Short mmCIF file of C-alpha atoms and ligand atoms in Angstrom, two decimals:
data_model
loop_
_atom_site.label_atom_id
_atom_site.label_comp_id
_atom_site.label_asym_id
_atom_site.label_seq_id
_atom_site.Cartn_x
_atom_site.Cartn_y
_atom_site.Cartn_z
CA UNK A 16 0.00 0.00 0.00
CA UNK A 17 1.36 3.37 -0.84
CA UNK A 18 0.36 5.62 2.04
CA UNK A 19 1.44 8.81 0.37
CA UNK A 20 -1.33 8.55 -2.30
CA UNK A 21 -4.27 9.91 -0.32
CA UNK A 22 -2.20 12.81 0.96
CA UNK A 23 -0.98 13.66 -2.54
CA UNK A 24 -4.55 13.47 -3.80
CA UNK A 25 -5.74 15.78 -1.03
CA UNK A 26 -3.00 18.26 -1.83
CA UNK A 27 -3.92 18.13 -5.52
CA UNK A 28 -7.59 18.68 -4.72
CA UNK A 29 -6.72 21.67 -2.54
CA UNK A 30 -4.58 23.12 -5.31
CA UNK A 31 -7.38 22.63 -7.84
CA UNK A 32 -9.87 24.29 -5.50
CA UNK A 33 -7.51 27.22 -5.09
CA UNK A 34 -7.15 27.44 -8.87
CA UNK A 35 -10.92 27.37 -9.29
CA UNK A 36 -11.26 30.17 -6.72
CA UNK A 37 -8.59 32.19 -8.48
CA UNK A 38 -10.42 31.70 -11.74
CA UNK A 39 -13.51 33.14 -10.11
CA UNK A 40 -15.24 29.79 -9.77
CA UNK A 41 -16.27 30.37 -6.17
CA UNK A 42 -19.67 28.66 -6.31
CA UNK A 43 -18.43 25.40 -4.94
CA UNK A 44 -18.88 23.54 -8.22
CA UNK A 45 -16.35 20.75 -8.31
CA UNK A 46 -13.57 21.09 -10.83
CA UNK A 47 -14.69 24.57 -11.75
CA UNK A 48 -17.63 23.41 -13.88
CA UNK A 49 -20.72 25.51 -13.36
CA UNK A 50 -23.24 23.64 -15.39
CA UNK A 51 -26.94 24.04 -15.93
CA UNK A 52 -29.54 21.27 -16.15
CA UNK A 53 -30.08 19.68 -19.56
CA UNK A 54 -33.48 20.26 -21.14
CA UNK A 55 -36.26 17.85 -20.11
CA UNK A 56 -37.44 17.47 -23.71
CA UNK A 57 -36.37 18.09 -27.29
CA UNK A 58 -39.58 19.94 -28.27
CA UNK A 59 -40.66 17.40 -30.82
CA UNK A 60 -43.79 18.81 -32.51
CA UNK A 61 -45.86 15.82 -31.31
CA UNK A 62 -44.06 14.79 -28.11
CA UNK A 63 -42.37 17.91 -26.68
CA UNK A 64 -41.04 16.12 -23.58
CA UNK A 65 -39.64 13.15 -25.48
CA UNK A 66 -35.86 12.94 -25.40
CA UNK A 67 -33.62 15.17 -23.33
CA UNK A 68 -31.08 17.90 -23.96
CA UNK A 69 -27.49 18.44 -22.88
CA UNK A 70 -25.96 15.13 -23.87
CA UNK A 71 -25.70 12.61 -26.65
CA UNK A 72 -25.83 8.87 -25.96
CA UNK A 73 -23.10 6.74 -27.54
CA UNK A 74 -23.99 3.31 -26.22
CA UNK A 75 -26.61 1.54 -24.16
CA UNK A 76 -25.68 -1.66 -22.38
CA UNK A 77 -28.95 -3.12 -21.13
CA UNK A 78 -28.88 -6.10 -18.84
CA UNK A 79 -32.40 -7.45 -18.44
CA UNK A 80 -33.76 -10.43 -16.56
CA UNK A 81 -37.39 -11.35 -17.15
CA UNK A 82 -39.74 -13.66 -15.29
CA UNK A 83 -42.71 -14.43 -17.56
CA UNK A 84 -44.61 -15.94 -14.63
CA UNK A 85 -44.82 -12.71 -12.65
CA UNK A 86 -44.13 -10.30 -15.51
CA UNK A 87 -41.31 -8.76 -13.51
CA UNK A 88 -38.39 -7.17 -15.32
CA UNK A 89 -35.10 -6.54 -13.49
CA UNK A 90 -32.84 -4.18 -15.39
CA UNK A 91 -29.54 -2.43 -15.31
CA UNK A 92 -28.98 0.22 -17.96
CA UNK A 93 -25.45 1.39 -18.46
CA UNK A 94 -25.44 4.45 -20.70
CA UNK A 95 -22.30 5.97 -22.16
CA UNK A 96 -22.88 9.54 -23.26
CA UNK A 97 -21.10 12.75 -24.13
CA UNK A 98 -22.04 16.06 -22.50
CA UNK A 99 -22.77 18.76 -25.03
CA UNK A 100 -22.96 21.49 -22.45
CA UNK A 101 -21.66 21.90 -18.91
CA UNK A 102 -24.21 19.85 -17.01
CA UNK A 103 -25.34 20.09 -13.40
CA UNK A 104 -28.17 17.61 -13.97
CA UNK A 105 -29.82 15.78 -16.85
CA UNK A 106 -32.88 13.70 -17.59
CA UNK A 107 -33.64 10.27 -18.94
CA UNK A 108 -37.11 9.21 -20.10
CA UNK A 109 -38.59 6.31 -18.15
CA UNK A 110 -42.25 5.34 -17.75
CA UNK A 111 -43.32 3.25 -14.77
CA UNK A 112 -40.97 0.79 -13.02
CA UNK A 113 -39.05 1.52 -9.82
CA UNK A 114 -35.55 2.93 -9.84
CA UNK A 115 -33.33 1.28 -7.25
CA UNK A 116 -30.21 3.36 -7.72
CA UNK A 117 -28.24 5.52 -10.10
CA UNK A 118 -24.62 6.43 -10.52
CA UNK A 119 -22.55 8.61 -12.81
CA UNK A 120 -18.94 7.64 -13.44
CA UNK A 121 -19.13 5.16 -10.59
CA UNK A 122 -20.33 7.63 -7.95
CA UNK A 123 -23.88 7.52 -6.61
CA UNK A 124 -26.07 10.17 -8.21
CA UNK A 125 -29.14 11.78 -6.68
CA UNK A 126 -32.27 11.08 -8.67
CA UNK A 127 -35.84 12.25 -8.82
CA UNK A 128 -38.86 11.14 -10.82
CA UNK A 129 -41.72 13.20 -12.17
CA UNK A 130 -44.02 11.75 -14.83
CA UNK A 131 -41.86 10.10 -17.47
CA UNK A 132 -38.80 12.14 -16.52
CA UNK A 133 -36.00 10.65 -14.43
CA UNK A 134 -33.67 13.46 -13.34
CA UNK A 135 -30.12 12.59 -12.30
CA UNK A 136 -27.81 14.93 -10.44
CA UNK A 137 -24.25 13.66 -10.74
CA UNK A 138 -21.92 13.98 -7.78
CA UNK A 139 -19.59 16.03 -9.93
CA UNK A 140 -20.83 18.34 -12.63
CA UNK A 141 -20.01 17.27 -16.17
CA UNK A 142 -17.93 19.40 -18.46
CA UNK A 143 -18.98 20.00 -22.05
CA UNK A 144 -17.32 17.40 -24.25
CA UNK A 145 -16.75 14.93 -21.42
CA UNK A 146 -17.77 11.32 -21.91
CA UNK A 147 -19.57 9.89 -18.90
CA UNK A 148 -21.16 6.65 -17.83
CA UNK A 149 -24.56 6.44 -16.18
CA UNK A 150 -25.81 3.31 -14.47
CA UNK A 151 -29.46 2.94 -13.49
CA UNK A 152 -30.85 -0.14 -11.79
CA UNK A 153 -34.59 -0.61 -12.01
CA UNK A 154 -37.32 -3.20 -11.71
CA UNK A 155 -41.03 -3.78 -11.91
CA UNK A 156 -43.80 -5.00 -14.17
CA UNK A 157 -43.64 -2.84 -17.32
CA UNK A 158 -46.89 -1.16 -18.31
CA UNK A 159 -47.44 -0.83 -22.06
CA UNK A 160 -48.59 2.49 -23.48
CA UNK A 161 -51.76 2.83 -25.46
CA UNK A 162 -51.12 5.30 -28.26
CA UNK A 163 -53.32 8.17 -29.26
CA UNK A 164 -54.43 5.98 -32.20
CA UNK A 165 -55.42 3.12 -29.89
CA UNK A 166 -52.53 0.75 -30.69
CA UNK A 167 -50.43 -0.77 -27.89
CA UNK A 168 -46.67 -0.53 -27.66
CA UNK A 169 -43.87 -0.99 -25.17
CA UNK A 170 -43.25 -4.21 -23.26
CA UNK A 171 -46.18 -6.44 -24.22
CA UNK A 172 -46.70 -9.61 -22.20
CA UNK A 173 -47.52 -12.89 -23.90
CA UNK A 174 -48.57 -16.25 -22.39
CA UNK A 175 -45.00 -17.41 -21.92
CA UNK A 176 -42.88 -14.29 -22.49
CA UNK A 177 -43.02 -10.80 -23.95
CA UNK A 178 -42.52 -8.74 -27.09
CA UNK A 179 -41.11 -5.23 -26.81
CA UNK A 180 -41.67 -2.63 -29.53
CA UNK A 181 -41.34 1.11 -29.25
CA UNK A 182 -42.71 3.23 -32.06
CA UNK A 183 -43.10 6.06 -31.31
CA UNK A 184 -42.77 6.29 -27.51
CA UNK A 185 -42.94 2.74 -26.08
CA UNK A 186 -39.27 2.07 -25.38
CA UNK A 187 -39.34 4.19 -22.23
CA UNK A 188 -41.53 1.49 -20.66
CA UNK A 189 -38.63 -0.96 -20.52
CA UNK A 190 -35.42 1.06 -20.28
CA UNK A 191 -34.37 4.57 -19.29
CA UNK A 192 -32.82 6.59 -22.10
CA UNK A 193 -32.88 9.49 -24.46
CA UNK A 194 -35.98 8.30 -26.26
CA UNK A 195 -36.10 10.63 -29.26
CA UNK A 196 -35.09 9.34 -32.72
CA UNK A 197 -32.53 12.15 -33.05
CA UNK A 198 -30.22 10.54 -30.47
CA UNK A 199 -29.09 7.26 -32.00
CA UNK A 200 -26.64 4.95 -30.27
CA UNK A 201 -25.09 1.47 -30.30
CA UNK A 202 -26.76 -1.19 -28.14
CA UNK A 203 -25.61 -4.25 -26.24
CA UNK A 204 -28.64 -6.11 -24.95
CA UNK A 205 -28.18 -8.99 -22.51
CA UNK A 206 -31.28 -11.04 -21.74
CA UNK A 207 -31.71 -13.61 -18.99
CA UNK A 208 -34.81 -15.81 -19.08
CA UNK A 209 -35.96 -19.14 -17.63
CA UNK A 210 -34.69 -22.38 -19.15
CA UNK A 211 -36.57 -23.47 -22.25
CA UNK A 212 -37.17 -19.96 -23.56
CA UNK A 213 -35.41 -18.01 -26.30
CA UNK A 214 -34.66 -14.31 -25.95
CA UNK A 215 -34.17 -12.48 -29.24
CA UNK A 216 -33.15 -8.89 -29.87
CA UNK A 217 -31.47 -6.61 -32.42
CA UNK A 218 -28.16 -7.19 -34.17
CA UNK A 219 -25.82 -10.12 -33.85
CA UNK A 220 -26.13 -12.82 -31.20
CA UNK A 221 -22.69 -12.93 -29.60
CA UNK A 222 -23.21 -15.52 -26.88
CA UNK A 223 -25.73 -17.79 -25.27
CA UNK A 224 -25.19 -19.74 -22.09
CA UNK A 225 -26.95 -21.48 -19.25
CA UNK A 226 -26.20 -20.41 -15.69
CA UNK A 227 -26.02 -22.67 -12.62
CA UNK A 228 -29.62 -21.78 -11.75
CA UNK A 229 -30.74 -23.01 -15.17
CA UNK A 230 -31.58 -19.60 -16.56
CA UNK A 231 -30.37 -18.79 -20.06
CA UNK A 232 -28.47 -15.62 -20.88
CA UNK A 233 -28.24 -14.39 -24.47
CA UNK A 234 -26.16 -11.42 -25.53
CA UNK A 235 -27.04 -9.28 -28.57
CA UNK A 236 -24.93 -6.56 -30.09
CA UNK A 237 -26.25 -3.84 -32.39
CA UNK A 238 -23.19 -1.98 -33.57
CA UNK A 239 -24.65 0.58 -35.96
CA UNK A 240 -26.49 3.60 -34.52
CA UNK A 241 -30.09 2.82 -33.58
CA UNK A 242 -33.00 5.03 -32.58
CA UNK A 243 -34.49 3.76 -29.34
CA UNK A 244 -37.94 3.11 -30.87
CA UNK A 245 -36.29 0.42 -33.01
CA UNK A 246 -34.96 -1.61 -30.09
CA UNK A 247 -36.78 -4.89 -29.60
CA UNK A 248 -36.93 -7.95 -27.38
CA UNK A 249 -38.91 -11.14 -28.02
CA UNK A 250 -39.03 -13.79 -25.29
CA UNK A 251 -40.86 -17.08 -25.76
CA UNK A 252 -40.53 -20.59 -27.14
CA UNK A 253 -39.16 -19.24 -30.40
CA UNK A 254 -37.71 -21.50 -33.10
CA UNK A 255 -34.71 -19.80 -34.64
CA UNK A 256 -33.08 -20.31 -38.00
CA UNK A 257 -29.96 -18.82 -39.48
CA UNK A 258 -28.84 -18.04 -43.02
CA UNK A 259 -26.56 -15.61 -44.82
CA UNK A 260 -27.55 -12.69 -47.02
CA UNK A 261 -25.53 -10.52 -49.39
CA UNK A 262 -22.53 -12.79 -49.07
CA UNK A 263 -21.73 -11.97 -45.46
CA UNK A 264 -24.70 -10.64 -43.48
CA UNK A 265 -25.93 -13.13 -40.86
CA UNK A 266 -29.69 -13.59 -40.99
CA UNK A 267 -31.43 -14.86 -37.88
CA UNK A 268 -35.17 -15.40 -37.89
CA UNK A 269 -37.30 -16.44 -34.95
CA UNK A 270 -40.88 -17.67 -34.97
CA UNK A 271 -43.18 -18.86 -32.22
CA UNK A 272 -43.85 -22.62 -32.52
CA UNK A 273 -47.44 -22.36 -33.75
CA UNK A 274 -46.42 -20.04 -36.61
CA UNK A 275 -42.95 -21.45 -37.36
CA UNK A 276 -43.94 -23.87 -40.12
CA UNK A 277 -46.25 -21.50 -41.97
CA UNK A 278 -43.74 -18.65 -41.89
CA UNK A 279 -40.68 -20.71 -42.88
CA UNK A 280 -40.88 -20.27 -46.67
CA UNK A 281 -41.22 -16.50 -46.48
CA UNK A 282 -38.49 -16.24 -43.84
CA UNK A 283 -36.26 -18.05 -46.35
CA UNK A 284 -36.93 -15.29 -48.90
CA UNK A 285 -35.25 -12.59 -46.81
CA UNK A 286 -31.81 -12.93 -48.47
CA UNK A 287 -33.37 -12.63 -51.92
CA UNK A 288 -35.52 -9.62 -51.03
CA UNK A 289 -32.53 -7.87 -49.48
CA UNK A 290 -30.44 -8.58 -52.58
CA UNK A 291 -33.15 -7.01 -54.75
CA UNK A 292 -33.41 -3.99 -52.45
CA UNK A 293 -29.65 -3.49 -52.44
CA UNK A 294 -29.86 -3.08 -56.22
CA UNK A 295 -32.40 -0.27 -55.75
CA UNK A 296 -31.35 1.41 -52.51
CA UNK A 297 -27.60 0.82 -52.31
CA UNK A 298 -25.56 -1.07 -49.69
CA UNK A 299 -27.44 -2.70 -46.82
CA UNK A 300 -26.78 -0.43 -43.82
CA UNK A 301 -26.46 -3.07 -41.07
CA UNK A 302 -24.30 -6.03 -40.12
CA UNK A 303 -27.23 -8.31 -39.29
CA UNK A 304 -30.69 -9.10 -40.62
CA UNK A 305 -33.70 -11.26 -39.84
CA UNK A 306 -37.30 -11.26 -38.65
CA UNK A 307 -39.35 -12.16 -35.60
CA UNK A 308 -42.77 -13.71 -36.17
CA UNK A 309 -45.11 -13.78 -33.20
CA UNK A 310 -48.46 -15.40 -32.60
CA UNK A 311 -51.41 -13.14 -33.29
CA UNK A 312 -53.06 -11.38 -30.41
CA UNK A 313 -50.17 -9.48 -28.85
CA UNK A 314 -49.23 -6.94 -31.47
CA UNK A 315 -51.65 -5.42 -33.98
CA UNK A 316 -49.05 -4.31 -36.54
CA UNK A 317 -45.59 -5.11 -37.87
CA UNK A 318 -42.65 -2.94 -36.88
CA UNK A 319 -39.31 -2.41 -38.62
CA UNK A 320 -37.22 -3.00 -35.46
CA UNK A 321 -33.61 -2.56 -36.49
CA UNK A 322 -32.03 -5.50 -38.31
CA UNK A 323 -34.87 -7.79 -37.18
CA UNK A 324 -38.42 -6.53 -37.81
CA UNK A 325 -41.29 -7.94 -35.75
CA UNK A 326 -44.48 -9.30 -37.32
CA UNK A 327 -47.69 -10.67 -35.91
CA UNK A 328 -48.30 -13.86 -37.94
CA UNK A 329 -51.33 -12.29 -39.66
CA UNK A 330 -49.10 -9.52 -41.11
CA UNK A 331 -46.27 -11.80 -42.18
CA UNK A 332 -46.86 -11.57 -45.92
CA UNK A 333 -44.46 -10.67 -48.72
CA UNK A 334 -45.67 -7.09 -49.11
CA UNK A 335 -45.28 -6.32 -45.42
CA UNK A 336 -41.89 -8.03 -45.35
CA UNK A 337 -40.74 -5.90 -48.30
CA UNK A 338 -42.05 -2.83 -46.44
CA UNK A 339 -40.27 -3.56 -43.15
CA UNK A 340 -37.01 -4.54 -44.86
CA UNK A 341 -37.10 -1.29 -46.90
CA UNK A 342 -37.34 0.58 -43.59
CA UNK A 343 -33.84 -0.64 -42.79
CA UNK A 344 -32.68 2.00 -45.31
CA UNK A 345 -35.57 4.42 -44.90
CA UNK A 346 -36.27 5.11 -41.24
CA UNK A 347 -33.62 2.99 -39.54
CA UNK A 348 -30.44 4.14 -41.26
CA UNK A 349 -31.89 7.51 -42.35
CA UNK A 350 -34.03 8.35 -39.33
CA UNK A 351 -36.56 11.15 -39.00
CA UNK A 352 -35.30 14.39 -37.44
CA UNK A 353 -38.63 14.69 -35.61
CA UNK A 354 -41.83 12.66 -35.63
CA UNK A 355 -43.24 15.14 -38.15
CA UNK A 356 -40.83 13.67 -40.71
CA UNK A 357 -42.32 10.17 -40.38
CA UNK A 358 -43.56 10.24 -43.99
CA UNK A 359 -39.89 9.89 -45.01
CA UNK A 360 -40.06 6.45 -43.34
CA UNK A 361 -43.52 5.37 -44.37
CA UNK A 362 -43.71 7.03 -47.79
CA UNK A 363 -40.46 5.36 -48.88
CA UNK A 364 -41.37 1.97 -47.35
CA UNK A 365 -44.74 2.10 -49.14
CA UNK A 366 -43.07 3.14 -52.36
CA UNK A 367 -40.69 0.19 -51.93
CA UNK A 368 -43.82 -2.04 -52.02
CA UNK A 369 -44.93 -0.35 -55.26
CA UNK A 370 -41.49 -0.79 -56.80
CA UNK A 371 -41.40 -4.44 -55.80
CA UNK A 372 -44.85 -5.03 -57.28
CA UNK A 373 -43.76 -3.26 -60.46
CA UNK A 374 -40.56 -5.22 -60.88
CA UNK A 375 -41.61 -8.66 -59.63
CA UNK A 376 -45.42 -8.63 -59.65
CA UNK A 377 -46.29 -6.93 -62.95
CA UNK A 378 -48.20 -4.08 -61.30
CA UNK A 379 -46.84 -0.76 -62.60
CA UNK A 380 -46.15 1.82 -59.89
CA UNK A 381 -48.46 4.10 -61.86
CA UNK A 382 -51.31 1.69 -61.11
CA UNK A 383 -50.53 1.66 -57.39
CA UNK A 384 -50.37 5.45 -57.52
CA UNK A 385 -53.76 5.73 -59.21
CA UNK A 386 -55.35 3.38 -56.71
CA UNK A 387 -53.98 5.47 -53.85
CA UNK A 388 -55.08 8.66 -55.59
CA UNK A 389 -58.66 7.39 -55.73
CA UNK A 390 -58.91 6.71 -51.96
CA UNK A 391 -60.49 9.58 -50.04
CA UNK A 392 -58.75 8.60 -46.79
CA UNK A 393 -55.37 9.35 -48.35
CA UNK A 394 -56.23 13.04 -48.69
CA UNK A 395 -57.12 13.85 -45.09
CA UNK A 396 -53.98 15.96 -44.57
CA UNK A 397 -50.58 16.62 -46.18
CA UNK A 398 -48.09 13.81 -45.45
CA UNK A 399 -45.58 16.01 -43.65
CA UNK A 400 -48.20 17.60 -41.40
CA UNK A 401 -50.29 15.08 -39.43
CA UNK A 402 -52.65 17.27 -37.38
CA UNK A 403 -52.06 15.43 -34.07
CA UNK A 404 -50.08 12.49 -32.65
CA UNK A 405 -53.26 10.47 -33.17
CA UNK A 406 -52.80 10.80 -36.94
CA UNK A 407 -49.10 9.92 -37.18
CA UNK A 408 -49.75 6.50 -38.72
CA UNK A 409 -52.79 7.46 -40.79
CA UNK A 410 -53.05 6.67 -44.53
CA UNK A 411 -51.77 10.04 -45.83
CA UNK A 412 -48.37 9.46 -44.16
CA UNK A 413 -48.02 6.13 -46.00
CA UNK A 414 -49.99 6.43 -49.24
CA UNK A 415 -49.73 10.12 -49.91
CA UNK A 416 -46.08 9.92 -48.89
CA UNK A 417 -45.57 7.30 -51.60
CA UNK A 418 -47.59 9.40 -54.07
CA UNK A 419 -45.17 12.32 -53.56
CA UNK A 420 -42.31 10.01 -54.49
CA UNK A 421 -44.12 8.73 -57.55
CA UNK A 422 -44.83 12.27 -58.77
CA UNK A 423 -41.16 13.08 -58.17
CA UNK A 424 -40.23 10.09 -60.33
CA UNK A 425 -42.59 11.19 -63.13
CA UNK A 426 -41.22 14.73 -62.93
CA UNK A 427 -37.50 13.98 -62.96
CA UNK A 428 -37.51 10.70 -64.87
CA UNK A 429 -36.54 7.14 -63.93
CA UNK A 430 -32.82 7.70 -64.14
CA UNK A 431 -32.66 10.71 -61.80
CA UNK A 432 -35.21 9.08 -59.50
CA UNK A 433 -33.06 5.94 -59.33
CA UNK A 434 -30.14 8.12 -58.28
CA UNK A 435 -32.27 9.64 -55.51
CA UNK A 436 -33.29 6.18 -54.26
CA UNK A 437 -29.62 5.28 -53.82
CA UNK A 438 -28.19 8.68 -53.04
CA UNK A 439 -30.59 9.71 -50.27
CA UNK A 440 -29.81 6.73 -48.01
CA UNK A 441 -26.11 7.14 -48.81
CA UNK A 442 -26.03 10.83 -47.92
CA UNK A 443 -27.85 10.44 -44.58
CA UNK A 444 -26.59 6.94 -43.74
CA UNK A 445 -26.87 6.34 -39.96
CA UNK A 446 -28.02 9.92 -39.47
CA UNK A 447 -31.24 11.92 -39.20
CA UNK A 448 -33.00 13.92 -41.88
CA UNK A 449 -35.99 16.24 -42.17
CA UNK A 450 -38.50 16.94 -44.92
CA UNK A 451 -36.56 20.12 -45.79
CA UNK A 452 -33.38 18.03 -46.11
CA UNK A 453 -35.19 15.78 -48.56
CA UNK A 454 -36.65 18.50 -50.79
CA UNK A 455 -33.28 20.29 -50.86
CA UNK A 456 -31.50 17.02 -51.69
CA UNK A 457 -33.88 16.18 -54.55
CA UNK A 458 -33.44 19.65 -56.03
CA UNK A 459 -29.66 19.57 -55.75
CA UNK A 460 -29.31 16.13 -57.29
CA UNK A 461 -31.62 16.87 -60.19
CA UNK A 462 -30.57 20.50 -60.57
CA UNK A 463 -34.21 21.46 -60.77
CA UNK A 464 -36.54 23.76 -58.93
CA UNK A 465 -39.28 21.42 -57.72
CA UNK A 466 -41.34 23.97 -55.79
CA UNK A 467 -44.45 23.34 -57.87
CA UNK A 468 -44.31 19.63 -57.11
CA UNK A 469 -43.89 20.11 -53.35
CA UNK A 470 -46.61 22.76 -53.17
CA UNK A 471 -49.24 20.50 -54.69
CA UNK A 472 -48.21 16.97 -53.71
CA UNK A 473 -46.32 17.38 -50.46
CA UNK A 474 -47.88 20.42 -48.81
CA UNK A 475 -51.21 20.90 -50.62
CA UNK A 476 -54.33 20.52 -48.50
CA UNK A 477 -56.63 18.73 -50.90
CA UNK A 478 -56.60 16.27 -53.77
CA UNK A 479 -55.33 17.75 -57.06
CA UNK A 480 -57.67 17.67 -60.09
CA UNK A 481 -56.07 14.68 -61.72
CA UNK A 482 -53.49 12.02 -60.97
N1 LIG B 1 -43.86 1.64 -38.56
C1 LIG B 1 -44.80 0.55 -38.61
C2 LIG B 1 -44.90 0.19 -40.08
O1 LIG B 1 -44.05 -0.43 -40.59
C3 LIG B 1 -46.12 0.86 -38.00
C4 LIG B 1 -46.10 1.20 -36.55
C5 LIG B 1 -47.44 1.54 -36.03
N2 LIG B 1 -47.33 2.03 -34.70
C6 LIG B 1 -48.32 2.62 -34.06
N3 LIG B 1 -48.08 3.04 -32.87
N4 LIG B 1 -49.49 2.79 -34.61
O2 LIG B 1 -45.74 0.60 -40.80
ZN1 ZN B 2 -43.76 1.31 -42.17
#
C-alpha cells in the first residue's frame, strides 16, 4: 500500500480548488464546472417532452432479466454519453418501473422522478465534451402504453414471455434513455430468461449460455447507430433459423412454434428480397438481418425494429416483409429528425412495395399510384403535417407519402429518381433527416426547382384535379 497517495490526492484537490477560486469559480462547483440542467425534452412537434437535452448517448448496455410468470423485469442500464454542455443535472425518459439506484462515473447520483422524466444529479458536474457513464438499476412489471391511435406498444406480455416494440414512444416502458429518434446509439442487450425460452433482440447474437440456476443468458450486439424506438426484445418458445444474405450478413429469424412452419418459406426469402433492395437502394446499412414472427393477439401491426423486424403472424406476408425490410434504409439508417418527418419512413417503405410489385409482380407503380389517388382517406392531410399524434400512422403518411415520391419520379424521370433512391440513403446513412433536407436534396441532385411539385403533392391541403 502506498500511504502517500491519499495525501498527494488531497493536496492536488486543494490546489485545484484554489485554482478554481482564483479563476472566479467560487460557487463550490467541483472542478470549476458551473453547469446548468439539460433540457427535459427536445420539443418534438408531437411529443415535446420526449428525449432530453445536454448530452448525446453513444452506447446503451442493457442487462435485463425477465420472469414471464410474474411479468417482472429486473434491469440495469449502463449508458455511455457525451455532454454537449456543462451539465449540473440531466434527464432520462422512463415510464413506470421503480428505480433502485443511479450512478454517474461510478459515484452515486441523486435522482428524482416526475411523470416520465427521471432526473439525475451527478456527484460532480459534467464538463462540455466529457464522456460519462450512467448506471441505473430498475425493476417492476412494465406497463405498455396505449397510443393516441389506440394501438399498444412498449413491453407487451404474452402467455410465456413478452414482445417489446417502441414506435413512437414505447421504449421508455422498458429502459431509461434518451428516447427521441434524433439521439441514435449502439446497443448491447443482454437477456436472462428461464430455461426453455429463447430471448431475441437486435443485431448479432454474440453468446448464449446457461447459468447454474438453469436460466439462459443471451447477448445481442447492435453496432450501428439505432434510434431507441427500433430496439426490440422477443421472449418465448421461439424457433430460430440462421442463413446468410448478401454474401456476409448473418440472418437470424425467430418464430413462435405455432407459426414457425407457416412462416418458414417466407423467412427463407429474406436474403433474396434484401439482394433485390440493395440493387435499388444501395448497400445494406447493417451487419445483421432477420425477422421475428409472433403469434397473433399481442401486437396489432408489424414494426421495422432494427435489423430484425417484428411481425404478428397475420401480417407476415411478402408485401409487409418488403415494407419492413425497406425501412432498414428508410427510417432505420436515415431516421426522422422529428416525428413530423415520419412520412420519409412510411412514404419510402410504401413506395418500396410499389417498386417491388412493379418489378416482380407486374403491377406498374403508376397503377398503385392511381389506386392510392382514388382513396379519399389518403387526402385527409398533407403527409408532412399530421394534425395530431393520433394521426401519425394514418393513410396520408403512407400512401400520400408514396404518391409524392411517384410524382417526383414522373417529374425527374426514372434515371434521376433511381439516383435519388440510392443517393438519399447514402447521404444520410446512420443519421437523421428532415422533410426540408429531402426536398433540398432532390433539387440539388436533379438541378431542378421542384417547388411546384412540393406545393401541390407534399404540402397541398386537398386532392389535385387529376393524378
Ligand atoms: N412503422 C410501422 C410500419 O411499418 C407501424 C407502426 C405503427 N405504430 C403505431 N403506434 N401505430 O408501418
Ligand atoms: Zn412502415
